[in-house]
Coordinates of C-alpha atoms (C1' of nucleotides) in Angstrom, one line a residue:
Chain A
M1 CA 125.0 66.0 85.9
A2 CA 122.5 66.9 83.2
N3 CA 123.9 64.9 80.4
R4 CA 122.4 64.2 77.2
A5 CA 122.7 60.8 75.4
V6 CA 125.1 60.6 72.4
N7 CA 123.5 59.1 69.4
N8 CA 125.7 56.7 67.5
Y9 CA 124.1 56.3 64.4
D10 CA 126.9 56.0 62.1
R11 CA 130.6 55.4 62.3
S12 CA 132.4 58.0 60.2
V13 CA 136.1 58.1 60.1
K14 CA 136.1 61.9 60.0
T15 CA 139.3 62.7 58.0
T16 CA 138.4 66.2 57.3
D17 CA 138.9 69.4 59.4
P18 CA 136.4 69.7 62.3
T19 CA 135.3 73.4 62.1
Q20 CA 135.3 73.7 58.3
Q21 CA 131.8 73.7 57.2
Q22 CA 128.8 74.8 58.8
G23 CA 126.9 71.5 58.5
A24 CA 125.4 69.8 61.4
D25 CA 128.0 67.6 63.2
P26 CA 127.7 63.9 63.0
N27 CA 129.1 61.8 65.9
A28 CA 132.7 62.2 66.5
G29 CA 134.2 64.3 69.4
L30 CA 132.2 66.6 71.6
S31 CA 134.9 69.2 71.3
D32 CA 134.7 69.2 67.6
R33 CA 131.0 69.7 67.8
I34 CA 131.4 72.7 70.1
A35 CA 134.1 74.3 68.1
A36 CA 131.8 73.8 65.0
E37 CA 128.8 75.3 66.8
L38 CA 130.8 78.3 68.0
T39 CA 132.4 79.1 64.6
K40 CA 128.9 79.1 63.1
Q41 CA 127.5 81.4 66.0
V42 CA 130.5 83.6 65.0
S43 CA 129.9 83.5 61.3
S44 CA 126.2 84.4 61.6
G45 CA 127.0 87.1 64.0
E46 CA 125.3 85.7 66.6
L47 CA 128.4 86.1 68.8
P48 CA 129.6 89.7 68.3
L49 CA 133.3 90.4 67.2
G50 CA 135.6 91.2 69.9
S51 CA 133.4 89.5 72.8
W52 CA 134.9 87.1 75.1
L53 CA 134.2 83.5 75.4
R54 CA 133.9 82.4 78.9
Q55 CA 134.6 78.8 79.4
S56 CA 132.2 78.2 82.3
K57 CA 129.3 79.8 80.5
I58 CA 129.6 78.0 77.3
A59 CA 130.2 74.9 79.2
E60 CA 126.7 75.4 80.9
E61 CA 125.1 76.1 77.6
F62 CA 126.3 72.8 76.1
G63 CA 125.7 70.8 79.3
T64 CA 129.3 69.7 79.4
S65 CA 132.5 70.2 81.6
R66 CA 135.0 72.8 80.9
T67 CA 137.3 70.3 79.4
P68 CA 135.7 69.8 76.0
V69 CA 135.0 73.5 75.7
R70 CA 138.8 74.4 76.4
E71 CA 139.6 71.9 73.6
A72 CA 137.2 73.6 71.1
I73 CA 138.6 77.0 72.0
Q74 CA 142.0 75.7 71.2
S75 CA 140.8 74.6 67.9
L76 CA 139.2 78.0 67.3
S77 CA 142.5 79.6 68.2
A78 CA 144.3 77.5 65.6
T79 CA 141.9 78.4 62.9
G80 CA 142.1 82.0 63.8
V81 CA 138.6 82.4 64.6
V82 CA 139.6 83.5 68.2
E83 CA 142.5 85.0 69.8
L84 CA 144.1 83.8 73.1
I85 CA 145.0 86.1 75.6
P86 CA 147.2 84.5 78.4
N87 CA 145.4 84.3 81.6
R88 CA 142.5 86.3 80.1
G89 CA 140.8 84.0 77.9
A90 CA 139.7 83.7 74.3
R91 CA 138.2 86.9 72.4
I92 CA 136.7 86.8 69.1
R93 CA 139.1 88.3 66.7
V94 CA 138.2 91.6 65.2
P95 CA 140.4 92.0 62.1
S96 CA 142.2 95.3 61.6
A97 CA 142.0 97.3 58.3
G98 CA 145.5 95.9 57.4
E99 CA 144.3 92.3 58.0
I100 CA 141.1 92.9 55.9
E101 CA 143.3 94.3 53.0
D102 CA 145.6 91.4 53.1
G103 CA 142.8 89.0 53.6
Y104 CA 140.9 89.9 50.6
R105 CA 144.0 90.1 48.4
V106 CA 144.5 86.4 49.2
R107 CA 141.1 85.5 49.1
A108 CA 140.7 87.1 45.6
E109 CA 143.7 84.9 44.5
L110 CA 142.0 81.7 45.8
E111 CA 138.6 82.3 44.4
G112 CA 140.3 83.3 41.2
L113 CA 141.9 80.1 40.8
A114 CA 138.5 78.4 41.7
A115 CA 136.9 80.4 38.9
E116 CA 139.5 79.3 36.4
L117 CA 139.4 75.8 37.4
A118 CA 135.6 75.9 37.1
A119 CA 135.7 77.2 33.7
T120 CA 137.1 73.9 32.5
F121 CA 135.5 71.6 34.8
A122 CA 132.0 73.0 35.5
T123 CA 129.1 70.5 34.3
Q124 CA 125.9 71.9 32.7
L125 CA 123.9 71.3 35.8
Q126 CA 126.3 73.5 37.9
I127 CA 126.1 76.3 35.3
D128 CA 122.3 76.1 35.7
Q129 CA 122.7 76.2 39.4
L130 CA 124.7 79.3 38.9
I131 CA 122.0 80.9 36.9
A132 CA 119.5 80.0 39.6
A133 CA 121.7 81.8 42.1
E134 CA 121.7 84.9 40.0
E135 CA 117.9 84.7 40.0
L136 CA 118.0 84.6 43.8
F137 CA 120.4 87.8 43.7
E138 CA 118.0 89.6 41.6
A139 CA 115.0 88.4 44.0
A140 CA 117.0 90.0 46.9
V141 CA 117.5 93.2 45.1
T142 CA 113.8 93.8 44.3
E143 CA 113.0 92.7 47.8
V144 CA 115.3 95.3 49.2
S145 CA 113.7 98.0 46.8
D146 CA 110.4 97.0 47.9
A147 CA 109.5 99.1 51.0
D148 CA 107.3 96.5 52.4
T149 CA 109.7 93.7 53.1
S150 CA 112.1 93.9 56.1
V151 CA 115.9 94.5 55.6
E152 CA 116.6 91.4 57.3
V153 CA 114.9 89.3 54.8
G154 CA 116.7 90.9 52.1
R155 CA 119.9 90.4 53.9
Q156 CA 119.2 86.7 54.5
R157 CA 118.2 86.2 50.8
W158 CA 121.3 87.9 49.5
T159 CA 123.6 86.1 51.8
Q160 CA 122.3 82.7 50.8
A161 CA 122.5 83.6 47.1
N162 CA 126.2 84.7 47.6
D163 CA 127.1 81.6 49.6
E164 CA 125.4 79.3 47.0
F165 CA 127.0 81.1 44.1
H166 CA 130.6 80.7 45.4
E167 CA 130.1 77.3 46.7
I168 CA 129.0 76.1 43.4
I169 CA 132.0 77.4 41.7
L170 CA 134.2 75.9 44.6
A171 CA 132.6 72.5 43.8
A172 CA 133.0 72.9 40.1
A173 CA 136.8 73.7 40.7
R174 CA 137.1 70.0 42.0
N175 CA 140.1 70.7 44.4
Q176 CA 139.5 69.6 48.0
T177 CA 142.6 71.8 49.2
L178 CA 141.1 74.8 47.8
V179 CA 137.8 74.2 49.6
S180 CA 139.9 73.9 52.8
A181 CA 141.8 77.0 52.1
L182 CA 138.7 79.1 51.5
A183 CA 137.1 77.8 54.6
W184 CA 140.3 78.8 56.4
I185 CA 140.3 82.3 55.1
H186 CA 136.5 82.5 55.9
N187 CA 137.6 82.2 59.5
Q188 CA 140.2 84.9 59.3
L189 CA 137.9 87.5 57.6
P190 CA 134.3 87.3 59.1
R191 CA 131.9 86.6 56.3
N192 CA 129.0 89.1 56.3
L193 CA 131.2 92.2 56.1
T194 CA 130.2 92.8 52.8
W195 CA 126.4 93.1 53.3
N196 CA 126.7 96.0 55.8
E197 CA 128.1 98.1 52.9
L198 CA 126.4 96.8 50.0
G199 CA 122.7 96.7 51.6
R200 CA 122.6 100.2 52.0
D201 CA 122.9 101.1 48.2
V202 CA 120.8 99.4 45.6
R203 CA 123.1 100.6 42.8
L204 CA 126.0 98.8 44.6
M205 CA 123.8 95.6 44.6
R206 CA 123.0 95.8 40.9
S207 CA 126.7 96.4 40.3
N208 CA 127.5 93.2 42.5
V209 CA 125.0 91.2 40.7
A210 CA 126.4 92.1 37.3
Q211 CA 129.8 91.1 38.5
H212 CA 128.4 87.6 39.4
R213 CA 126.7 87.5 36.1
A214 CA 130.0 88.3 34.2
I215 CA 131.8 85.5 36.3
R216 CA 129.2 82.9 35.2
E217 CA 129.3 84.0 31.6
A218 CA 133.1 83.4 31.5
I219 CA 132.7 80.1 33.2
E220 CA 129.9 79.1 30.8
A221 CA 132.1 80.1 27.8
G222 CA 134.9 78.1 29.3
D223 CA 137.4 81.0 29.4
G224 CA 139.4 80.3 32.3
R225 CA 141.5 83.5 32.2
A226 CA 138.4 85.7 31.8
A227 CA 136.6 83.8 34.8
R228 CA 139.7 84.4 37.1
Q229 CA 140.0 88.0 36.1
A230 CA 136.2 88.7 36.7
M231 CA 136.4 87.0 40.0
I232 CA 139.5 88.7 41.1
R233 CA 138.0 92.1 40.3
H234 CA 134.8 91.0 42.0
V235 CA 136.5 90.0 45.4
L236 CA 138.7 92.9 45.4
R237 CA 135.9 95.3 45.0
S238 CA 134.1 93.7 47.7
G239 CA 137.3 94.3 49.8
E240 CA 137.5 97.8 48.8
L241 CA 133.7 98.5 50.0
V242 CA 134.4 96.8 53.3
L243 CA 137.5 98.9 53.8
L244 CA 135.6 102.1 53.0
G245 CA 132.8 101.1 55.6
L246 CA 135.6 100.7 58.1
R247 CA 137.1 104.1 57.4
E248 CA 133.8 105.7 57.9
L249 CA 133.9 104.9 61.6
D250 CA 136.8 107.2 62.2
Chain B
M1 CA 155.1 66.6 90.2
A2 CA 158.3 67.4 88.1
N3 CA 157.1 70.9 87.1
R4 CA 159.6 73.2 85.6
A5 CA 159.2 76.8 86.5
V6 CA 158.1 79.1 83.7
N7 CA 160.2 82.1 82.8
N8 CA 158.2 85.3 82.5
Y9 CA 160.6 87.6 80.8
D10 CA 158.5 89.4 78.6
R11 CA 154.7 89.7 78.2
S12 CA 153.7 89.2 74.7
V13 CA 150.1 89.5 73.8
K14 CA 150.2 86.7 71.5
T15 CA 147.8 87.6 68.6
T16 CA 149.0 85.3 66.1
D17 CA 148.3 81.5 65.5
P18 CA 150.0 79.3 68.0
T19 CA 151.5 76.4 65.7
Q20 CA 152.3 78.9 62.8
Q21 CA 156.1 79.3 62.9
Q22 CA 158.9 76.9 64.0
G23 CA 160.4 79.6 66.2
A24 CA 161.1 78.8 69.9
D25 CA 157.8 79.6 72.0
P26 CA 157.7 82.4 74.2
N27 CA 155.5 82.1 77.4
A28 CA 151.9 81.7 76.9
G29 CA 150.2 78.5 77.0
L30 CA 151.6 75.0 77.7
S31 CA 149.2 73.6 75.1
D32 CA 150.4 76.2 72.5
R33 CA 153.8 75.3 73.3
I34 CA 153.4 71.4 72.9
A35 CA 151.5 71.9 69.8
A36 CA 154.1 74.1 68.1
E37 CA 157.0 71.6 69.3
L38 CA 155.0 68.7 67.9
T39 CA 154.3 70.5 64.5
K40 CA 158.1 71.2 64.3
Q41 CA 158.9 67.5 65.0
V42 CA 156.4 66.6 62.2
S43 CA 157.7 69.1 59.7
S44 CA 161.4 67.8 60.4
G45 CA 160.4 64.3 59.9
E46 CA 161.4 63.5 63.5
L47 CA 157.7 62.1 63.9
P48 CA 157.1 59.7 60.8
L49 CA 154.0 60.3 58.8
G50 CA 151.3 58.0 59.7
S51 CA 152.5 57.3 63.1
W52 CA 150.2 57.8 66.2
L53 CA 150.4 60.5 68.9
R54 CA 149.9 58.8 72.1
Q55 CA 148.8 61.1 74.9
S56 CA 150.3 59.6 77.8
K57 CA 153.7 59.0 76.1
I58 CA 153.7 62.8 75.0
A59 CA 152.5 63.9 78.4
E60 CA 155.5 62.1 80.1
E61 CA 157.9 63.5 77.6
F62 CA 157.0 67.0 78.2
G63 CA 156.6 66.4 81.9
T64 CA 152.9 67.5 82.0
S65 CA 149.6 65.9 82.5
R66 CA 147.4 64.6 79.7
T67 CA 145.3 67.8 79.8
P68 CA 147.5 70.2 77.9
V69 CA 148.6 67.4 75.5
R70 CA 145.0 66.8 74.5
E71 CA 144.3 70.5 73.8
A72 CA 147.5 70.6 71.7
I73 CA 146.3 67.6 69.8
Q74 CA 143.0 69.3 69.0
S75 CA 145.0 72.4 67.8
L76 CA 147.0 70.0 65.3
S77 CA 143.9 68.4 64.2
A78 CA 142.3 71.8 63.4
T79 CA 145.5 72.9 61.5
G80 CA 145.3 69.5 59.5
V81 CA 148.7 68.2 60.9
V82 CA 147.1 65.4 62.5
E83 CA 143.8 63.3 61.7
L84 CA 141.5 62.3 64.5
I85 CA 140.2 58.9 64.6
P86 CA 137.3 58.5 67.1
N87 CA 138.4 56.4 70.0
R88 CA 141.6 55.5 68.5
G89 CA 143.6 58.8 68.7
A90 CA 145.5 61.1 66.5
R91 CA 147.7 60.1 63.7
I92 CA 149.9 62.1 61.6
R93 CA 148.1 62.9 58.3
V94 CA 149.7 61.1 55.5
P95 CA 148.3 63.0 52.4
S96 CA 146.9 61.0 49.4
A97 CA 148.1 61.5 45.8
G98 CA 145.1 63.6 45.2
E99 CA 145.6 65.7 48.2
I100 CA 149.2 66.4 47.2
E101 CA 148.0 67.4 43.5
D102 CA 145.4 69.7 44.9
G103 CA 147.7 71.0 47.6
Y104 CA 150.6 72.0 45.2
R105 CA 148.1 73.7 42.9
V106 CA 147.0 75.8 45.8
R107 CA 150.4 76.5 46.9
A108 CA 151.8 77.5 43.5
E109 CA 148.9 80.0 43.5
L110 CA 149.7 81.6 46.9
E111 CA 153.5 81.5 46.3
G112 CA 152.9 82.9 42.9
L113 CA 151.0 85.8 44.4
A114 CA 154.0 86.2 46.9
A115 CA 156.3 86.5 44.1
E116 CA 154.4 89.1 42.2
L117 CA 154.1 91.3 45.3
A118 CA 157.8 90.8 46.1
A119 CA 158.5 92.1 42.6
T120 CA 157.2 95.4 43.5
F121 CA 158.0 95.6 47.2
A122 CA 161.3 94.0 47.6
T123 CA 164.3 96.2 49.0
Q124 CA 167.7 95.9 47.7
L125 CA 168.6 94.1 50.8
Q126 CA 166.3 91.4 50.4
I127 CA 167.4 90.9 46.7
D128 CA 170.9 90.4 48.3
Q129 CA 169.5 87.9 50.8
L130 CA 168.0 86.1 47.9
I131 CA 171.4 86.0 46.1
A132 CA 172.9 84.7 49.3
A133 CA 170.3 81.8 49.4
E134 CA 171.2 81.0 45.8
E135 CA 174.8 80.6 46.8
L136 CA 173.8 78.2 49.5
F137 CA 171.9 76.2 47.0
E138 CA 174.9 75.8 44.9
A139 CA 177.1 75.0 47.9
A140 CA 174.4 72.1 48.5
V141 CA 174.7 71.0 45.1
T142 CA 178.5 70.7 45.1
E143 CA 178.4 69.3 48.6
V144 CA 176.1 66.4 47.3
S145 CA 178.4 65.9 44.2
D146 CA 181.3 65.6 46.6
A147 CA 181.4 61.9 47.5
D148 CA 182.9 62.7 51.0
T149 CA 180.4 64.6 52.6
S150 CA 177.3 62.7 53.9
V151 CA 173.9 62.9 52.3
E152 CA 172.4 64.4 55.4
V153 CA 174.6 67.3 55.4
G154 CA 173.5 68.1 51.8
R155 CA 169.8 67.7 52.8
Q156 CA 170.1 70.1 55.6
R157 CA 171.9 72.7 53.6
W158 CA 169.4 72.5 50.6
T159 CA 166.3 72.5 53.0
Q160 CA 167.8 75.4 54.8
A161 CA 168.5 77.4 51.5
N162 CA 165.0 76.6 50.2
D163 CA 163.3 77.7 53.3
E164 CA 165.2 81.0 53.3
F165 CA 164.5 81.7 49.8
H166 CA 160.9 81.1 50.1
E167 CA 160.6 83.2 53.4
I168 CA 162.6 86.2 52.1
I169 CA 160.1 86.4 49.0
L170 CA 157.2 86.1 51.6
A171 CA 158.6 89.0 53.8
A172 CA 159.0 90.9 50.7
A173 CA 155.4 90.4 49.8
R174 CA 154.2 92.3 52.9
N175 CA 151.1 90.5 53.3
Q176 CA 150.6 89.0 56.7
T177 CA 147.6 86.9 55.6
L178 CA 149.7 85.5 52.8
V179 CA 152.2 84.3 55.6
S180 CA 149.7 82.7 57.6
A181 CA 147.9 81.0 54.5
L182 CA 151.4 79.5 53.5
A183 CA 152.1 78.4 56.9
W184 CA 148.6 76.7 56.8
I185 CA 149.3 74.9 53.6
H186 CA 152.7 73.7 54.9
N187 CA 150.8 71.9 57.6
Q188 CA 148.7 70.1 55.0
L189 CA 151.6 69.3 52.8
P190 CA 154.7 68.0 54.8
R191 CA 157.6 70.0 53.8
N192 CA 160.5 67.9 53.0
L193 CA 158.7 65.7 50.4
T194 CA 160.6 67.4 47.7
W195 CA 164.0 66.6 48.8
N196 CA 163.3 63.0 48.7
E197 CA 163.1 63.2 45.1
L198 CA 165.5 66.0 44.4
G199 CA 168.4 64.5 46.3
R200 CA 168.7 61.6 44.0
D201 CA 169.6 63.4 40.9
V202 CA 172.0 66.1 40.6
R203 CA 170.7 67.3 37.3
L204 CA 167.3 68.0 39.0
M205 CA 169.0 70.0 41.7
R206 CA 170.5 72.1 39.0
S207 CA 167.4 72.7 37.3
N208 CA 165.8 73.6 40.6
V209 CA 168.6 76.2 41.4
A210 CA 168.0 77.5 37.9
Q211 CA 164.4 77.9 38.6
H212 CA 165.2 79.8 41.8
R213 CA 167.6 82.1 40.0
A214 CA 164.9 82.8 37.3
I215 CA 162.5 83.9 40.1
R216 CA 165.0 86.1 41.7
E217 CA 165.9 87.8 38.4
A218 CA 162.2 88.6 37.7
I219 CA 161.8 89.9 41.0
E220 CA 165.0 92.0 40.7
A221 CA 163.9 93.4 37.5
G222 CA 160.6 94.3 39.0
D223 CA 158.6 92.2 36.6
G224 CA 155.7 90.9 38.7
R225 CA 153.9 88.9 36.1
A226 CA 157.2 87.2 35.2
A227 CA 158.0 86.5 38.9
R228 CA 154.7 85.1 39.4
Q229 CA 154.8 82.7 36.3
A230 CA 158.2 81.5 37.2
M231 CA 157.3 80.9 40.7
I232 CA 154.1 79.0 39.6
R233 CA 156.1 76.8 37.2
H234 CA 158.7 76.1 40.0
V235 CA 156.2 74.9 42.5
L236 CA 154.1 72.8 40.0
R237 CA 157.3 71.2 39.0
S238 CA 158.3 70.3 42.6
G239 CA 154.6 68.9 42.9
E240 CA 155.0 66.7 39.9
L241 CA 158.3 65.4 41.2
V242 CA 156.8 64.4 44.4
L243 CA 153.8 62.7 42.8
L244 CA 156.4 60.8 40.4
G245 CA 158.0 59.7 43.5
L246 CA 154.7 58.5 45.0
R247 CA 153.7 56.6 42.0
E248 CA 157.2 54.6 42.1
L249 CA 155.9 52.9 45.2
D250 CA 153.3 51.1 43.7
Chain C
dT1 C1' 141.8 116.5 93.0
dC2 C1' 144.6 113.0 91.4
dC3 C1' 147.8 109.5 91.4
dA4 C1' 150.1 105.3 93.7
dC5 C1' 149.2 101.2 95.5
dA6 C1' 147.1 97.4 97.8
dT7 C1' 143.3 94.0 97.9
dG8 C1' 140.0 90.8 96.3
dG9 C1' 137.1 88.6 93.1
dA10 C1' 136.9 86.3 88.8
dT11 C1' 138.8 83.4 85.5
dT12 C1' 142.3 80.8 83.3
dG13 C1' 145.6 76.9 83.3
dT14 C1' 147.2 72.7 85.1
dA15 C1' 147.2 68.6 87.7
dT16 C1' 144.8 64.5 89.4
dA17 C1' 141.5 60.8 89.8
dC18 C1' 138.2 58.3 87.9
dC19 C1' 135.3 55.7 84.7
dA20 C1' 132.4 54.4 80.6
dA21 C1' 132.9 53.3 75.8
dA22 C1' 135.2 51.5 72.2
dT23 C1' 138.8 49.5 69.5
dG24 C1' 142.0 45.9 67.7
dG25 C1' 144.3 41.9 68.7
dA26 C1' 144.7 37.7 71.1
dT27 C1' 142.5 33.4 72.4
dT28 C1' 139.4 29.9 72.1
dA29 C1' 135.9 27.3 70.2
dG30 C1' 133.8 25.1 66.0
Chain D
dC1 C1' 140.7 27.9 58.8
dT2 C1' 137.0 30.6 60.3
dA3 C1' 134.0 33.0 63.8
dA4 C1' 132.8 34.3 68.1
dT5 C1' 134.7 35.9 72.6
dC6 C1' 137.4 38.2 75.8
dC7 C1' 140.8 41.4 77.3
dA8 C1' 144.4 45.0 77.7
dT9 C1' 145.0 49.5 76.1
dT10 C1' 143.5 54.0 74.8
dT11 C1' 140.6 57.6 74.3
dG12 C1' 137.0 60.8 75.8
dG13 C1' 134.8 63.1 79.2
dT14 C1' 133.4 64.2 84.3
dA15 C1' 134.5 66.2 88.5
dT16 C1' 137.4 68.5 91.7
dA17 C1' 141.0 71.3 93.3
dC18 C1' 144.3 75.0 93.5
dA19 C1' 148.0 78.3 91.9
dA20 C1' 148.7 82.2 88.9
dT21 C1' 147.2 85.9 87.0
dC22 C1' 144.7 89.9 85.8
dC23 C1' 141.5 93.8 86.4
dA24 C1' 138.6 96.6 88.9
dT25 C1' 137.8 98.6 92.7
dG26 C1' 138.8 101.1 96.9
dT27 C1' 142.0 103.3 99.9
dG28 C1' 145.7 106.4 101.5
dG29 C1' 148.5 110.0 100.7
dA30 C1' 150.5 114.1 98.2

DNA sequence: TCCACATGGATTGTATACCAAATGGATTAG
DNA sequence: CTAATCCATTTGGTATACAATCCATGTGGA
């Protein structure tokens, strides 16, 4: 019925994975666009972990039939965003403590590789971008310390800085499979877990900023081994923080 | 019409990814079963790289309607087995040289981590299983050297030994995310590429067997760092072999 | 009071039919 | 030999129907 027209500006061959990035989707494939939008909503926390994905409701929201919605859900299941329970539907995966532990170990390895590669391939421009991201971090810290500004602002600022920092390193690593692999693992491990723990304590944030600086310095110095080690430590500490937060819930 | 009854021996909650392993599918979800079967056929080379997946034909083969087939294809696209060309259909992805290079770099890292973890966690039983796999390797080598037996037998034997060897290490690593991550990358990089190069030259095979032995010895000695290094070298060499084979085609 | 069991509503999973849009190749015109 | 046109095939999406399944709720009995 209410069917919005599809704009066909541009023919793209679309060789990459659908749900990979948060970027606004081009033309190809309603199901892909729905899948991408849903993953974005999961990552942003707009859709809470453990909640159900009702096909009819989603179809209504997007103004489509159930068919492309079901295809999208299949994609989400394949990428691990969602778990499929037979005859019950799709539920947004809430990782167990064990899965988080395992996941951060793998993520550390991959990001460590990215840092090592970045140490040999990074351009001066990318180094400068890393430094800019660090300044964003410090801005976020002072914003949180400041009693005036809301917590939400600080959260967004910090998240953005963090995303940028890691994405710059990833770009500098010049390995497309690595990009895909990290996108994959970000679907397994919900992104924002870290902030929940970090945002409480300014000392933790300062420590975190220092870790980022150490990574950048190693990359700038072209010391691949040091960059890798610094990155691995950084990611593993984040994982420990998240696990600590989980154990508090008992 | 011709609709086979579905056996419901066993209710499984099915929390894991659908196309993950090659194992025969349980109950849940026709689309999942189709996706799993198709990925298996791609991995085994039954479906050649670059060929098209025709919805109608597949639907006919499985005795279903197009609906679950389309959902399965969406899953395959999400896992990277297939590339989706708008209005043209799904084609089995044939990775470029660059993708293979990047992919093997990532795979080396992940398998290296697995080997390191295995060095600390492997049980004596698993060590024995690794040794058994090594004997399978040697059997395959002699079988290939022997002019009587067909090449296909040697190929299957070697592939099985290789799969077993790496799966045992993976099991010994005790990290479920790592299992999933390697399953993911196996969908990006078709599995059997290595054999095509390895099978030609018995010296290459012997060298390969030696690499496997070195890995096992490091694991047996509990030397994580050595196991990681040996595994990384092993995987990277396989990647170089595959790349050499590709360049020959020019 | 509490447990076992039937019942009904909601939702998924699959089939079927239909059609617009697009694509690549064949055919035809220049 | 090239360019425009036409056409068969295939996808992508809508709509609808319906069996199977599951869960919650309520009912009856010990």
